Coordinates of C-alpha atoms and ligand atoms in Angstrom, one line a residue:
X1 CA 16.9 39.0 54.7
X2 CA 16.2 36.1 57.0
X3 CA 12.5 37.1 57.1
X4 CA 12.4 37.1 53.3
X5 CA 14.0 33.6 53.2
X6 CA 11.4 32.3 55.6
X7 CA 8.6 33.8 53.7
X8 CA 9.9 32.3 50.4
X9 CA 10.2 29.0 52.2
X10 CA 6.7 29.1 53.3
X11 CA 5.3 30.0 50.0
X12 CA 7.4 27.3 48.4
X13 CA 5.8 24.8 50.8
X14 CA 2.3 26.1 50.0
X15 CA 3.0 25.8 46.2
X16 CA 4.2 22.2 46.8
X17 CA 1.0 21.4 48.6
X18 CA -1.1 22.9 45.9
X19 CA 0.8 21.1 43.1
X20 CA 0.4 17.8 44.9
X21 CA -3.4 18.1 45.0
X22 CA -4.5 15.2 42.8
X23 CA -7.0 15.6 40.0
X24 CA -9.8 13.0 39.9
X25 CA -11.5 12.3 36.6
X26 CA -14.8 10.4 36.6
X27 CA -17.8 9.6 34.3
X28 CA -20.6 7.1 34.4
X29 CA -18.8 4.7 32.0
X30 CA -15.2 3.6 31.4
X31 CA -14.1 1.2 28.6
X32 CA -11.6 -1.4 29.6
X33 CA -10.0 -1.9 26.2
X34 CA -8.3 -5.2 27.2
X35 CA -11.6 -7.0 28.1
X36 CA -14.3 -4.8 26.4
X37 CA -16.1 -4.4 29.8
X38 CA -17.8 -1.1 30.4
X39 CA -17.0 -0.3 34.1
X40 CA -19.5 2.0 36.0
X41 CA -18.6 5.2 37.9
X42 CA -14.9 4.8 38.1
X43 CA -12.6 7.5 39.6
X44 CA -9.2 8.0 38.0
X45 CA -6.9 9.6 40.4
X46 CA -4.2 11.6 38.5
X47 CA -1.0 12.9 39.8
X48 CA 2.0 14.3 38.0
X49 CA 0.5 13.3 34.6
X50 CA 0.0 9.7 35.6
X51 CA -3.0 7.6 36.7
X52 CA -2.0 6.6 40.3
X53 CA -5.3 4.9 41.3
X54 CA -8.6 3.7 39.8
X55 CA -11.4 3.2 42.3
X56 CA -15.2 3.0 42.4
X57 CA -15.2 4.0 46.0
X58 CA -15.5 7.7 46.5
X59 CA -14.2 7.4 50.1
X60 CA -10.8 6.2 48.8
X61 CA -10.2 9.6 47.1
X62 CA -7.7 12.1 48.5
X63 CA -9.6 14.7 50.5
X64 CA -8.1 17.7 48.6
X65 CA -8.7 16.2 45.2
X66 CA -10.1 18.3 42.4
X67 CA -12.9 16.3 40.9
X68 CA -13.8 16.6 37.2
X69 CA -17.1 14.8 36.6
X70 CA -18.0 14.2 33.0
X71 CA -21.5 12.8 33.8
X72 CA -23.0 10.3 31.3
X73 CA -19.9 10.2 29.1
X74 CA -17.7 7.2 28.2
X75 CA -14.0 7.3 29.1
X76 CA -11.4 5.6 26.9
X77 CA -7.6 5.8 26.7
X78 CA -6.3 8.4 24.2
X79 CA -6.4 7.2 20.6
X80 CA -3.3 6.3 18.7
X81 CA -2.7 6.6 14.9
X82 CA 0.4 4.7 13.7
X83 CA 0.6 6.2 10.2
X84 CA 0.4 10.0 9.8
X85 CA 2.2 12.7 7.8
X86 CA 1.6 15.5 10.2
X87 CA 3.9 17.9 8.3
X88 CA 2.2 17.2 5.0
X89 CA -0.3 19.9 4.2
X90 CA -3.3 19.2 2.1
X91 CA -3.7 22.0 -0.4
X92 CA -6.2 22.7 -3.1
X93 CA -3.4 22.2 -5.6
X94 CA -1.5 18.9 -5.5
X95 CA 1.6 20.7 -6.9
X96 CA 1.6 23.5 -4.3
X97 CA 3.6 21.3 -1.9
X98 CA 6.5 21.3 -4.3
X99 CA 6.8 25.1 -3.7
X100 CA 6.7 24.8 0.1
X101 CA 10.1 24.9 1.9
X102 CA 10.5 22.4 4.7
X103 CA 10.2 25.4 7.1
X104 CA 6.9 26.5 5.7
X105 CA 5.6 23.0 5.7
X106 CA 6.6 22.6 9.4
X107 CA 4.4 25.6 10.3
X108 CA 1.5 23.7 8.8
X109 CA 2.6 20.8 10.9
X110 CA 2.2 22.8 14.1
X111 CA -1.4 23.5 13.1
X112 CA -2.0 19.8 12.1
X113 CA -0.6 18.5 15.3
X114 CA -3.1 20.5 17.4
X115 CA -6.0 19.4 15.1
X116 CA -4.9 15.7 15.6
X117 CA -4.8 16.1 19.4
X118 CA -8.2 17.8 19.5
X119 CA -9.6 14.8 17.5
X120 CA -8.7 12.6 20.5
X121 CA -5.4 11.2 19.1
X122 CA -3.0 11.7 22.0
X123 CA -0.2 9.6 20.4
X124 CA 0.9 9.3 16.7
X125 CA 3.7 8.0 14.6
X126 CA 4.9 10.3 11.9
X127 CA 6.3 8.1 9.1
X128 CA 8.5 10.2 6.8
X129 CA 9.5 13.9 7.0
X130 CA 12.2 15.8 5.1
X131 CA 14.8 17.7 7.1
X132 CA 13.9 16.1 10.5
X133 CA 10.8 18.4 10.6
X134 CA 9.0 15.8 12.7
X135 CA 11.9 15.6 15.2
X136 CA 11.6 19.4 15.8
X137 CA 7.8 19.2 16.1
X138 CA 8.0 16.3 18.6
X139 CA 10.6 18.2 20.7
X140 CA 8.5 21.4 20.7
X141 CA 5.4 19.5 21.8
X142 CA 7.4 17.6 24.5
X143 CA 8.8 20.9 25.8
X144 CA 5.2 22.2 26.2
X145 CA 5.7 25.1 23.7
X146 CA 2.9 24.0 21.3
X147 CA -0.1 21.6 21.6
X148 CA 0.1 18.2 19.9
X149 CA 0.0 14.5 20.5
X150 CA 2.9 12.4 21.8
X151 CA 4.9 11.7 18.7
X152 CA 7.1 8.8 17.6
X153 CA 8.9 10.1 14.5
X154 CA 10.9 8.5 11.7
X155 CA 12.7 11.5 10.1
X156 CA 13.4 11.0 6.4
X157 CA 12.1 7.7 4.9
X158 CA 14.8 5.5 3.4
X159 CA 14.3 4.4 -0.2
X160 CA 15.9 3.4 -3.4
X161 CA 16.9 5.9 -6.2
X162 CA 13.7 6.6 -8.2
X163 CA 11.5 4.7 -5.7
X164 CA 8.4 5.7 -3.8
X165 CA 10.5 7.5 -1.1
X166 CA 12.5 9.5 -3.6
X167 CA 11.3 12.6 -5.3
X168 CA 10.6 11.9 -9.0
X169 CA 8.5 14.9 -9.9
X170 CA 11.2 16.9 -11.6
X171 CA 13.3 16.0 -14.6
X172 CA 17.0 14.8 -14.3
X173 CA 18.5 18.3 -14.9
X174 CA 17.3 19.4 -11.4
X175 CA 19.4 16.6 -9.8
X176 CA 16.8 16.3 -7.1
X177 CA 16.6 13.4 -4.6
X178 CA 15.0 13.0 -1.3
X179 CA 16.9 13.0 2.0
X180 CA 16.6 9.3 2.7
X181 CA 17.6 7.9 -0.7
X182 CA 20.3 5.1 -0.4
X183 CA 21.2 2.1 -2.4
X184 CA 23.1 -0.9 -1.1
X185 CA 23.4 -2.5 2.4
X186 CA 26.1 -0.1 3.7
X187 CA 24.5 3.0 2.3
X188 CA 21.2 2.1 4.0
X189 CA 23.0 1.4 7.3
X190 CA 24.5 4.8 7.0
X191 CA 21.1 6.4 6.6
X192 CA 19.8 4.6 9.6
X193 CA 22.8 5.8 11.7
X194 CA 22.2 9.4 10.4
X195 CA 18.5 9.2 11.4
X196 CA 19.4 7.9 14.8
X197 CA 22.0 10.6 15.2
X198 CA 19.4 13.3 14.6
X199 CA 16.9 11.9 17.1
X200 CA 14.3 9.6 15.4
X201 CA 12.3 7.1 17.4
X202 CA 11.8 4.6 14.5
X203 CA 13.0 3.9 11.0
X204 CA 10.7 4.0 8.0
X205 CA 11.7 2.6 4.6
X206 CA 9.9 2.0 1.3
X207 CA 9.9 -1.7 0.3
X208 CA 7.7 -1.3 -2.8
X209 CA 6.2 1.4 -5.1
X210 CA 3.3 3.5 -3.9
X211 CA 0.2 5.4 -4.9
X212 CA 1.3 9.0 -4.6
X213 CA 4.8 8.8 -6.2
X214 CA 5.4 9.5 -9.9
X215 CA 6.4 6.5 -12.1
X216 CA 6.4 3.8 -9.4
X217 CA 4.4 0.6 -9.7
X218 CA 2.4 -0.1 -6.5
X219 CA 3.0 -3.8 -6.4
X220 CA 6.6 -3.7 -7.4
X221 CA 9.3 -4.6 -4.9
X222 CA 12.0 -1.9 -4.6
X223 CA 14.7 -2.9 -2.1
X224 CA 16.5 -6.3 -2.2
X225 CA 16.2 -8.6 0.7
X226 CA 19.8 -7.9 1.6
X227 CA 19.1 -4.2 1.8
X228 CA 16.0 -4.7 3.9
X229 CA 17.9 -7.0 6.3
X230 CA 20.6 -4.3 6.7
X231 CA 18.1 -1.6 7.5
X232 CA 16.3 -3.8 10.1
X233 CA 19.5 -5.1 11.7
X234 CA 21.0 -1.6 12.0
X235 CA 17.7 -0.1 13.4
X236 CA 17.2 -2.9 15.9
X237 CA 20.8 -2.6 17.0
X238 CA 20.1 1.0 17.9
X239 CA 16.9 0.1 19.7
X240 CA 14.6 1.5 16.9
X241 CA 11.6 -0.2 15.5
X242 CA 11.0 -0.4 11.7
X243 CA 8.0 0.5 9.6
X244 CA 8.0 -0.7 6.0
X245 CA 5.9 0.9 3.4
X246 CA 4.8 -2.2 1.3
X247 CA 1.8 -2.7 -1.0
X248 CA 2.9 -5.7 -3.2
X249 CA 3.0 -9.2 -2.0
X250 CA 6.7 -9.9 -2.7
X251 CA 7.8 -6.7 -1.0
X252 CA 5.6 -7.4 2.1
X253 CA 7.1 -10.9 2.4
X254 CA 10.7 -9.7 2.1
X255 CA 10.1 -7.0 4.7
X256 CA 8.4 -9.5 7.2
X257 CA 11.3 -12.0 6.7
X258 CA 13.8 -9.2 7.2
X259 CA 12.2 -8.6 10.6
X260 CA 10.3 -5.3 10.3
X261 CA 7.9 -4.4 13.2
X262 CA 5.0 -3.1 11.0
X263 CA 3.9 -3.3 7.4
X264 CA 2.3 0.0 6.2
X265 CA -0.6 -0.3 3.7
X266 CA -0.2 -4.1 3.2
X267 CA -2.5 -4.0 0.2
X268 CA -1.9 -7.2 -1.7
X269 CA -2.0 -10.0 1.0
X270 CA -2.4 -13.6 0.1
X271 CA -2.9 -16.5 2.6
X272 CA 0.8 -17.3 2.8
X273 CA 1.7 -13.6 3.5
X274 CA -0.9 -13.4 6.3
X275 CA 0.5 -16.6 7.8
X276 CA 4.0 -15.2 7.6
X277 CA 2.9 -11.9 9.4
X278 CA 1.3 -14.1 12.1
X279 CA 4.4 -16.2 12.5
X280 CA 6.7 -13.2 12.8
X281 CA 4.3 -11.2 15.0
X282 CA 4.4 -8.4 12.4
X283 CA 1.8 -5.6 12.9
X284 CA -0.3 -4.6 9.9
X285 CA -1.1 -0.9 9.6
X286 CA -3.8 -0.6 6.8
X287 CA -5.2 2.8 5.7
X288 CA -8.6 1.7 4.6
X289 CA -10.4 5.0 4.8
X290 CA -8.4 7.4 2.6
X291 CA -9.2 5.7 -0.7
X292 CA -12.7 7.2 -0.4
X293 CA -11.3 10.7 0.1
X294 CA -8.8 10.5 -2.7
X295 CA -11.4 9.1 -5.2
X296 CA -14.0 11.7 -4.2
X297 CA -11.7 14.8 -3.8
X298 CA -8.5 13.9 -5.6
X299 CA -9.4 15.4 -9.0
X300 CA -10.6 18.6 -7.4
X301 CA -7.4 18.8 -5.4
X302 CA -5.3 18.4 -8.6
X303 CA -4.0 14.9 -7.9
X304 CA -2.6 13.6 -11.3
X305 CA -4.6 11.0 -13.1
X306 CA -1.7 8.4 -12.7
X307 CA -2.1 8.6 -8.9
X308 CA -5.9 8.5 -8.9
X309 CA -5.7 5.4 -11.1
X310 CA -3.3 3.7 -8.7
X311 CA -5.5 4.5 -5.8
X312 CA -8.5 2.9 -7.6
X313 CA -6.3 -0.2 -8.4
X314 CA -5.3 -0.6 -4.7
X315 CA -8.4 0.4 -2.8
X316 CA -10.7 -2.6 -3.3
X317 CA -8.0 -5.2 -3.0
X318 CA -6.7 -3.6 0.2
X319 CA -10.1 -3.8 1.8
X320 CA -10.4 -7.5 0.9
X321 CA -6.9 -8.1 2.3
X322 CA -7.9 -6.3 5.5
X323 CA -11.0 -8.6 5.9
X324 CA -8.8 -11.6 5.4
X325 CA -6.2 -10.4 7.9
X326 CA -8.9 -9.7 10.5
X327 CA -10.4 -13.2 10.0
X328 CA -6.9 -14.8 10.5
X329 CA -6.4 -12.8 13.7
X330 CA -3.3 -11.0 12.5
X331 CA -1.9 -8.3 14.8
X332 CA -3.3 -4.9 13.6
X333 CA -3.0 -1.2 14.5
X334 CA -4.8 1.8 13.2
X335 CA -2.8 3.7 10.6
X336 CA -4.7 6.3 8.7
X337 CA -2.2 8.0 6.4
X338 CA -3.6 11.4 7.5
X339 CA -2.0 14.1 5.3
X340 CA -3.3 12.3 2.3
X341 CA -6.7 13.4 3.7
X342 CA -7.4 16.2 6.2
X343 CA -5.7 16.0 9.6
X344 CA -8.2 15.7 12.4
X345 CA -10.3 13.2 10.4
X346 CA -8.2 10.3 11.6
X347 CA -11.2 8.7 13.5
X348 CA -13.2 8.3 10.2
X349 CA -11.2 5.0 9.7
X350 CA -12.9 3.3 12.7
X351 CA -16.2 2.8 11.0
X352 CA -14.5 1.4 8.0
X353 CA -12.5 -1.1 10.1
X354 CA -15.8 -2.3 11.5
X355 CA -17.4 -2.4 8.1
X356 CA -14.6 -4.6 6.7
X357 CA -14.6 -7.1 9.5
X358 CA -13.5 -5.9 12.9
X359 CA -15.7 -5.8 16.0
X360 CA -15.9 -2.2 17.4
X361 CA -13.7 -3.5 20.3
X362 CA -11.1 -4.8 17.9
X363 CA -11.0 -1.5 16.1
X364 CA -10.5 0.4 19.4
X365 CA -7.8 -2.1 20.5
X366 CA -6.0 -1.5 17.2
X367 CA -5.9 2.2 18.0
X368 CA -5.0 1.8 21.7
X369 CA -3.3 -1.2 23.3
X370 CA -2.0 -2.8 20.0
X371 CA -0.5 0.5 18.9
X372 CA 1.1 0.9 22.3
X373 CA 2.7 -2.5 22.0
X374 CA 4.0 -1.8 18.5
X375 CA 5.7 1.4 19.9
X376 CA 6.9 -0.7 22.9
X377 CA 5.3 2.0 25.0
X378 CA 2.7 -0.4 26.5
X379 CA 3.9 0.1 30.1
X380 CA 2.9 3.7 29.9
X381 CA 0.1 3.9 27.3
X382 CA -2.7 2.1 25.5
X383 CA -5.2 1.5 28.4
X384 CA -6.5 3.2 31.5
X385 CA -4.5 1.5 34.2
X386 CA -2.7 2.5 37.3
X387 CA 0.9 3.6 36.6
X388 CA 0.1 4.7 33.0
X389 CA 0.1 8.2 31.6
X390 CA -3.2 10.0 32.0
X391 CA -4.1 10.2 28.3
X392 CA -7.9 10.0 28.4
X393 CA -10.7 10.9 26.0
X394 CA -14.4 10.9 26.4
X395 CA -17.3 10.4 24.0
X396 CA -21.1 10.9 24.4
X397 CA -22.3 7.4 23.5
X398 CA -21.1 3.8 23.8
X399 CA -18.4 3.3 21.2
X400 CA -19.0 -0.5 21.2
X401 CA -22.5 0.1 19.9
X402 CA -21.8 3.2 17.8
X403 CA -18.2 3.2 16.6
X404 CA -18.7 6.5 14.7
X405 CA -19.0 8.3 18.0
X406 CA -15.2 8.4 18.1
X407 CA -15.4 11.0 15.3
X408 CA -16.8 13.4 17.9
X409 CA -14.5 13.3 20.9
X410 CA -15.8 15.8 23.5
X411 CA -12.9 15.6 26.1
X412 CA -9.2 15.2 25.6
X413 CA -6.6 14.9 28.3
X414 CA -2.9 14.2 27.7
X415 CA -0.4 13.7 30.5
X416 CA -3.0 14.8 33.0
X417 CA -3.6 18.1 31.3
X418 CA -7.0 19.0 29.7
X419 CA -6.9 20.2 26.1
X420 CA -10.6 20.0 25.2
X421 CA -13.8 19.8 27.3
X422 CA -17.2 20.3 25.6
Ligands
LIG1 ZN1 2.0 7.3 4.2

């Protein structure tokens, strides 16, 4: 018995030593997203999922380190998308989703999460999911049961009766309403508390009408200021950030004044609203790629004419607003609205962000360090620095010269683990 114990002790020690051997990741180029400098031949020493050292000096490396050399490639921090609907499955028929149970949709979410990770997005926010599907998905990913990005999730979006976050597709005899529907300051506080109870990381609410809902006007404010204040106060009290879906100017202004952390879509921005966002430090998350997809593919996918017309109405204005917000140096993140278009295509938005006014570095910062700050996860994510999680991607060419290279990520590491290596 004693002998067995000794043997077990020895093998335990051996396992310990093997597990503590660091991984070292290196490539010819590394983008420092804070400065825009391309650093040459850096070695990232990774232990227990974290970057514990960055050095250009090979003699500093632990002697037993396992070195992964990606050659000519460019290393960047893992990408971050602040507006996804990962449990929303794009089908050939727009109406098919009405026949999917939340459980069936969640199985699609498992597939979508992996596609998103393989596209280089190691962190996402999921903004709106029925039945806490996104909480379940996040927990399964964190438990290592399935592959997917780090997720900050909102659970059901909070919204007014008949608003963008309600379900208006069926007639009144079905008595259907979405999980997050609430009217009045105390009712919305209760919904926030319920979402916190079931494990959300953030709160999402609908401040205005939207493109893909039936019978709502895109520019129309929906919640009162009093209700928005109540949502934000309750969420912040419980340490949760708040994302407000808002297209119309008045709704955006109310939401900013109520203290939200990010405005989603932010389509109709005037000078005063941009100044207000700057004053309050509100992040703008503007989905300026998906209009192209909806206008090209929407009819084929059975999207009703009402919604295609609304997309056309919003698209051009939203891009002008984006350019003006960039010029004014407003805080911005990448938010793609993936789920409205195919999951895994999230990076297609980068080239549009550059086309409509950002430098490539600004677009990359939006999807890395700015997003980490919005999530308040900047101590652990958003750049390649000592002490942060080893979430690293690699691309074949210089993204500061060719931003579209981010659409073809050839290496993905999350938490020190390699998920893709081409
Ligand atoms: Zn959305």
